[in-house]
Amino acid sequence: MVARAFAWVLRTAVFSEACAGRREVLRWITPAWGGAANSRSSSRFRSSSTNDVLLKDKRNKILSRGLPKQKPIEGVKQVLVIASGKGGVGKSTTAVNVALALAANDSVDWQQLDYLVIDMPPGTGDVQLSISQNIPIAGAVIVSTPQDIALLDARRGAEMFKKVNVPVLGLVQNMSVFQCPKCNHETHIFGTDGVRSLADDLGLDVLGDIPLHLNIRETSDCGKPLVVSQPESNVAKAYLKLAAEIVRKLPVSPT
């Protein structure tokens, strides 16, 4: 929840800054169009021409700024984004448990964050692009179920981050298998190893394999994520292993 709140607040700030230049352009475009539409007299024509010159000069100044410069977040060593192409694949639950697993694996000093985990909204739209352009991101982790429709969106997510030069650390195969609590029979509800096939196709690694388990949902709903409430369980160990793989893939953080 904390990561999600931060992502949305950040999006608002990013959009405000990114749109400031557009508003300046619009303020200059409007009088230019008005002059052109009513340029029946020479004086109005001269006014329109002047506005055109001013508009062109203003536009050139705005374009010369280029893309926004990335600004590190004070007190944070590395920013990690947990993303997916679509909703409903367990991205938020993964983000929370990964953050707790990172703390458990590394006795993280929370006075100065070693890692800031951002739970990104679904999709590949303006939020993802704005954050990628404004914050130096150490790596992105793509979460998907093995289901075909989820894999299509996961591919788009991974390709989008590559295009904006954000390192994609790998994929997480979530809800990979369901084990019956009574007979221990395993059922691949969403398909078998679809994420592994996608990872091979993209030249990426599968960082972790998280099963579909009732305890994950129950502990998340009551505000006691499984990594801290049941640290010795097999599912918690899967998250701990995932966090260790993420750290192994991350570049060495600056001191």
Short mmCIF file of C-alpha atoms in Angstrom, two decimals:
data_model
loop_
_atom_site.label_atom_id
_atom_site.label_comp_id
_atom_site.label_asym_id
_atom_site.label_seq_id
_atom_site.Cartn_x
_atom_site.Cartn_y
_atom_site.Cartn_z
CA MET A 1 0.00 0.00 0.00
CA VAL A 2 2.86 2.37 0.79
CA ALA A 3 4.54 1.65 -2.53
CA ARG A 4 1.26 2.15 -4.44
CA ALA A 5 0.57 5.47 -2.70
CA PHE A 6 4.04 6.71 -3.54
CA ALA A 7 3.68 5.76 -7.17
CA TRP A 8 0.43 7.67 -7.59
CA VAL A 9 1.68 10.78 -5.78
CA LEU A 10 4.81 10.72 -7.89
CA ARG A 11 2.75 10.43 -11.05
CA THR A 12 0.87 13.61 -10.22
CA ALA A 13 4.08 15.54 -9.65
CA VAL A 14 5.67 14.19 -12.81
CA PHE A 15 2.66 15.08 -14.96
CA SER A 16 2.53 18.59 -13.53
CA GLU A 17 6.15 19.19 -14.42
CA ALA A 18 5.94 17.50 -17.80
CA CYS A 19 2.82 19.41 -18.83
CA ALA A 20 4.12 22.81 -17.80
CA GLY A 21 5.87 23.25 -21.13
CA ARG A 22 2.75 22.20 -23.05
CA ARG A 23 0.66 24.80 -21.27
CA GLU A 24 3.19 27.43 -22.26
CA VAL A 25 2.91 26.33 -25.88
CA LEU A 26 -0.88 26.45 -25.76
CA ARG A 27 -0.85 29.95 -24.33
CA TRP A 28 1.23 31.04 -27.31
CA ILE A 29 -0.67 29.05 -29.90
CA THR A 30 -4.08 30.49 -28.98
CA PRO A 31 -3.39 34.15 -29.83
CA ALA A 32 -1.61 33.11 -33.01
CA TRP A 33 -4.65 31.18 -34.22
CA GLY A 34 -6.97 34.01 -33.21
CA GLY A 35 -4.92 36.51 -35.22
CA ALA A 36 -4.89 34.29 -38.28
CA ALA A 37 -8.64 33.79 -38.16
CA ASN A 38 -9.30 37.53 -38.07
CA SER A 39 -6.46 38.92 -40.16
CA ARG A 40 -8.60 41.16 -42.38
CA SER A 41 -6.62 44.28 -41.63
CA SER A 42 -2.92 44.85 -42.06
CA SER A 43 -2.55 45.67 -38.39
CA ARG A 44 -4.06 42.35 -37.43
CA PHE A 45 -1.88 40.61 -39.98
CA ARG A 46 1.21 42.22 -38.47
CA SER A 47 0.02 41.15 -35.01
CA SER A 48 -0.45 37.61 -36.22
CA SER A 49 3.00 37.58 -37.82
CA THR A 50 4.55 38.84 -34.60
CA ASN A 51 2.78 36.15 -32.65
CA ASP A 52 4.02 33.55 -35.11
CA VAL A 53 7.61 34.64 -34.53
CA LEU A 54 7.14 34.62 -30.78
CA LEU A 55 5.48 31.22 -30.95
CA LYS A 56 8.30 29.76 -33.00
CA ASP A 57 10.90 31.16 -30.61
CA LYS A 58 9.01 29.84 -27.60
CA ARG A 59 8.59 26.42 -29.17
CA ASN A 60 12.29 26.18 -29.98
CA LYS A 61 13.19 27.03 -26.40
CA ILE A 62 10.88 24.35 -25.04
CA LEU A 63 12.11 21.70 -27.48
CA SER A 64 15.72 22.54 -26.67
CA ARG A 65 15.14 21.37 -23.11
CA GLY A 66 14.71 17.80 -24.35
CA LEU A 67 13.50 15.04 -22.04
CA PRO A 68 13.37 15.75 -18.30
CA LYS A 69 16.59 14.99 -16.46
CA GLN A 70 16.49 12.09 -14.06
CA LYS A 71 16.74 13.13 -10.43
CA PRO A 72 17.71 10.57 -7.77
CA ILE A 73 15.43 10.35 -4.74
CA GLU A 74 17.28 11.67 -1.73
CA GLY A 75 18.05 8.95 0.81
CA VAL A 76 17.41 6.07 -1.64
CA LYS A 77 20.23 4.01 -3.08
CA GLN A 78 18.32 1.96 -5.64
CA VAL A 79 14.79 2.08 -7.05
CA LEU A 80 13.18 -1.19 -8.06
CA VAL A 81 9.88 -1.27 -9.96
CA ILE A 82 7.54 -4.25 -9.88
CA ALA A 83 5.40 -4.14 -13.00
CA SER A 84 3.01 -6.14 -15.15
CA GLY A 85 1.21 -5.64 -18.39
CA LYS A 86 -2.23 -6.29 -16.89
CA GLY A 87 -4.00 -6.29 -13.56
CA GLY A 88 -4.96 -9.33 -11.52
CA VAL A 89 -1.66 -11.21 -11.77
CA GLY A 90 -0.56 -10.65 -8.15
CA LYS A 91 1.84 -7.79 -8.79
CA SER A 92 1.00 -5.80 -5.65
CA THR A 93 1.22 -8.86 -3.38
CA THR A 94 4.54 -9.71 -4.98
CA ALA A 95 5.84 -6.17 -4.48
CA VAL A 96 5.00 -6.15 -0.76
CA ASN A 97 6.49 -9.56 -0.07
CA VAL A 98 9.60 -8.78 -2.14
CA ALA A 99 10.17 -5.60 -0.14
CA LEU A 100 9.90 -7.53 3.12
CA ALA A 101 12.09 -10.31 1.76
CA LEU A 102 14.76 -7.78 0.77
CA ALA A 103 14.73 -6.48 4.34
CA ALA A 104 14.96 -10.02 5.73
CA ASN A 105 17.77 -11.06 3.38
CA ASP A 106 19.98 -7.95 3.81
CA SER A 107 19.21 -6.38 7.52
CA VAL A 108 18.52 -3.23 5.40
CA ASP A 109 19.21 0.13 7.09
CA TRP A 110 15.83 1.82 6.79
CA GLN A 111 17.26 5.19 7.82
CA GLN A 112 18.66 5.40 4.30
CA LEU A 113 16.82 3.09 1.95
CA ASP A 114 18.94 0.53 0.20
CA TYR A 115 15.95 -0.32 -1.97
CA LEU A 116 12.73 1.50 -2.75
CA VAL A 117 10.20 -0.92 -4.24
CA ILE A 118 7.55 0.78 -6.36
CA ASP A 119 4.36 -1.10 -7.15
CA MET A 120 3.58 0.18 -10.63
CA PRO A 121 0.02 0.40 -11.96
CA PRO A 122 -0.88 -2.09 -14.70
CA GLY A 123 -0.20 -1.25 -18.31
CA THR A 124 2.49 0.46 -20.36
CA GLY A 125 1.21 4.00 -20.42
CA ASP A 126 2.16 7.50 -19.29
CA VAL A 127 2.85 6.58 -15.65
CA GLN A 128 5.51 4.04 -16.59
CA LEU A 129 7.11 6.40 -19.11
CA SER A 130 7.08 9.39 -16.76
CA ILE A 131 8.66 7.51 -13.86
CA SER A 132 11.27 5.98 -16.17
CA GLN A 133 12.20 9.43 -17.51
CA ASN A 134 12.30 11.23 -14.18
CA ILE A 135 13.83 8.70 -11.75
CA PRO A 136 16.94 6.56 -12.22
CA ILE A 137 15.61 3.00 -11.96
CA ALA A 138 18.03 0.24 -11.08
CA GLY A 139 15.83 -2.49 -12.48
CA ALA A 140 12.34 -3.65 -13.40
CA VAL A 141 10.76 -6.98 -12.50
CA ILE A 142 7.84 -8.20 -14.63
CA VAL A 143 5.18 -10.30 -12.89
CA SER A 144 2.85 -12.56 -14.86
CA THR A 145 0.79 -15.68 -14.54
CA PRO A 146 1.40 -18.48 -17.08
CA GLN A 147 -1.90 -17.60 -18.80
CA ASP A 148 -1.59 -16.69 -22.48
CA ILE A 149 -3.43 -13.36 -22.26
CA ALA A 150 -1.29 -12.27 -19.31
CA LEU A 151 1.86 -13.24 -21.19
CA LEU A 152 0.95 -11.00 -24.13
CA ASP A 153 0.78 -7.99 -21.82
CA ALA A 154 3.90 -9.04 -19.92
CA ARG A 155 5.82 -9.06 -23.20
CA ARG A 156 4.68 -5.50 -23.93
CA GLY A 157 5.74 -4.43 -20.44
CA ALA A 158 9.22 -5.89 -20.79
CA GLU A 159 9.70 -4.41 -24.27
CA MET A 160 8.54 -0.97 -23.08
CA PHE A 161 11.13 -0.86 -20.29
CA LYS A 162 13.85 -1.92 -22.70
CA LYS A 163 12.93 0.93 -25.05
CA VAL A 164 13.33 3.52 -22.28
CA ASN A 165 16.65 1.97 -21.18
CA VAL A 166 15.41 0.53 -17.90
CA PRO A 167 17.18 -2.79 -17.15
CA VAL A 168 14.69 -5.66 -17.01
CA LEU A 169 16.06 -7.97 -14.33
CA GLY A 170 13.75 -10.84 -15.24
CA LEU A 171 10.27 -12.30 -14.91
CA VAL A 172 8.30 -13.77 -12.01
CA GLN A 173 5.97 -16.68 -12.71
CA ASN A 174 3.14 -16.08 -10.24
CA MET A 175 0.26 -18.44 -9.41
CA SER A 176 2.25 -21.11 -11.18
CA VAL A 177 0.69 -24.16 -9.54
CA PHE A 178 -2.04 -25.00 -7.03
CA GLN A 179 -1.47 -27.81 -4.55
CA CYS A 180 -4.53 -29.37 -2.96
CA PRO A 181 -4.19 -29.01 0.84
CA LYS A 182 -5.87 -32.40 1.38
CA CYS A 183 -4.25 -34.71 -1.15
CA ASN A 184 -1.29 -32.57 -2.31
CA HIS A 185 -2.28 -33.05 -5.95
CA GLU A 186 -0.84 -30.25 -8.11
CA THR A 187 -2.94 -28.46 -10.74
CA HIS A 188 -1.61 -25.85 -13.19
CA ILE A 189 -4.72 -23.68 -13.26
CA PHE A 190 -3.28 -20.95 -15.50
CA GLY A 191 -1.11 -23.14 -17.68
CA THR A 192 2.33 -24.69 -17.44
CA ASP A 193 5.58 -22.72 -17.62
CA GLY A 194 4.26 -20.02 -19.94
CA VAL A 195 6.44 -17.42 -18.25
CA ARG A 196 9.52 -19.56 -18.77
CA SER A 197 8.79 -19.78 -22.48
CA LEU A 198 8.34 -16.01 -22.67
CA ALA A 199 11.57 -15.43 -20.75
CA ASP A 200 13.48 -17.63 -23.18
CA ASP A 201 11.97 -15.74 -26.10
CA LEU A 202 12.97 -12.36 -24.61
CA GLY A 203 16.41 -13.51 -23.50
CA LEU A 204 15.55 -12.98 -19.83
CA ASP A 205 15.66 -15.10 -16.70
CA VAL A 206 12.82 -16.33 -14.52
CA LEU A 207 13.70 -14.87 -11.13
CA GLY A 208 11.15 -16.83 -9.14
CA ASP A 209 8.23 -19.21 -9.21
CA ILE A 210 5.42 -18.42 -6.77
CA PRO A 211 2.57 -20.92 -6.29
CA LEU A 212 -1.13 -20.15 -5.99
CA HIS A 213 -1.70 -20.58 -2.26
CA LEU A 214 -4.55 -19.67 0.07
CA ASN A 215 -2.17 -18.35 2.73
CA ILE A 216 -0.82 -15.67 0.37
CA ARG A 217 -4.30 -14.20 -0.02
CA GLU A 218 -5.28 -14.56 3.64
CA THR A 219 -2.14 -12.98 5.07
CA SER A 220 -2.26 -10.14 2.56
CA ASP A 221 -5.91 -9.38 3.35
CA CYS A 222 -5.27 -9.17 7.08
CA GLY A 223 -2.23 -6.91 6.67
CA LYS A 224 0.34 -9.50 7.74
CA PRO A 225 2.20 -10.50 4.56
CA LEU A 226 3.35 -14.08 4.50
CA VAL A 227 7.08 -13.29 4.54
CA VAL A 228 6.80 -11.85 8.07
CA SER A 229 3.81 -13.80 9.41
CA GLN A 230 4.92 -17.26 8.23
CA PRO A 231 8.65 -16.87 7.47
CA GLU A 232 9.36 -20.61 7.68
CA SER A 233 6.69 -21.62 5.17
CA ASN A 234 7.63 -22.87 1.74
CA VAL A 235 5.87 -19.94 0.07
CA ALA A 236 7.76 -17.41 2.20
CA LYS A 237 10.98 -19.14 1.23
CA ALA A 238 9.99 -18.75 -2.43
CA TYR A 239 9.72 -14.97 -1.92
CA LEU A 240 13.06 -14.91 -0.08
CA LYS A 241 14.67 -16.77 -2.96
CA LEU A 242 13.09 -14.32 -5.42
CA ALA A 243 14.47 -11.34 -3.48
CA ALA A 244 17.94 -12.89 -3.45
CA GLU A 245 17.80 -13.34 -7.23
CA ILE A 246 16.74 -9.72 -7.68
CA VAL A 247 19.66 -8.47 -5.58
CA ARG A 248 22.03 -10.67 -7.58
CA LYS A 249 20.77 -9.09 -10.80
CA LEU A 250 20.86 -5.49 -9.60
CA PRO A 251 23.90 -3.37 -10.44
CA VAL A 252 26.23 -2.56 -7.56
CA SER A 253 24.63 0.35 -5.74
CA PRO A 254 26.65 3.51 -5.15
CA THR A 255 27.87 3.95 -1.60
#
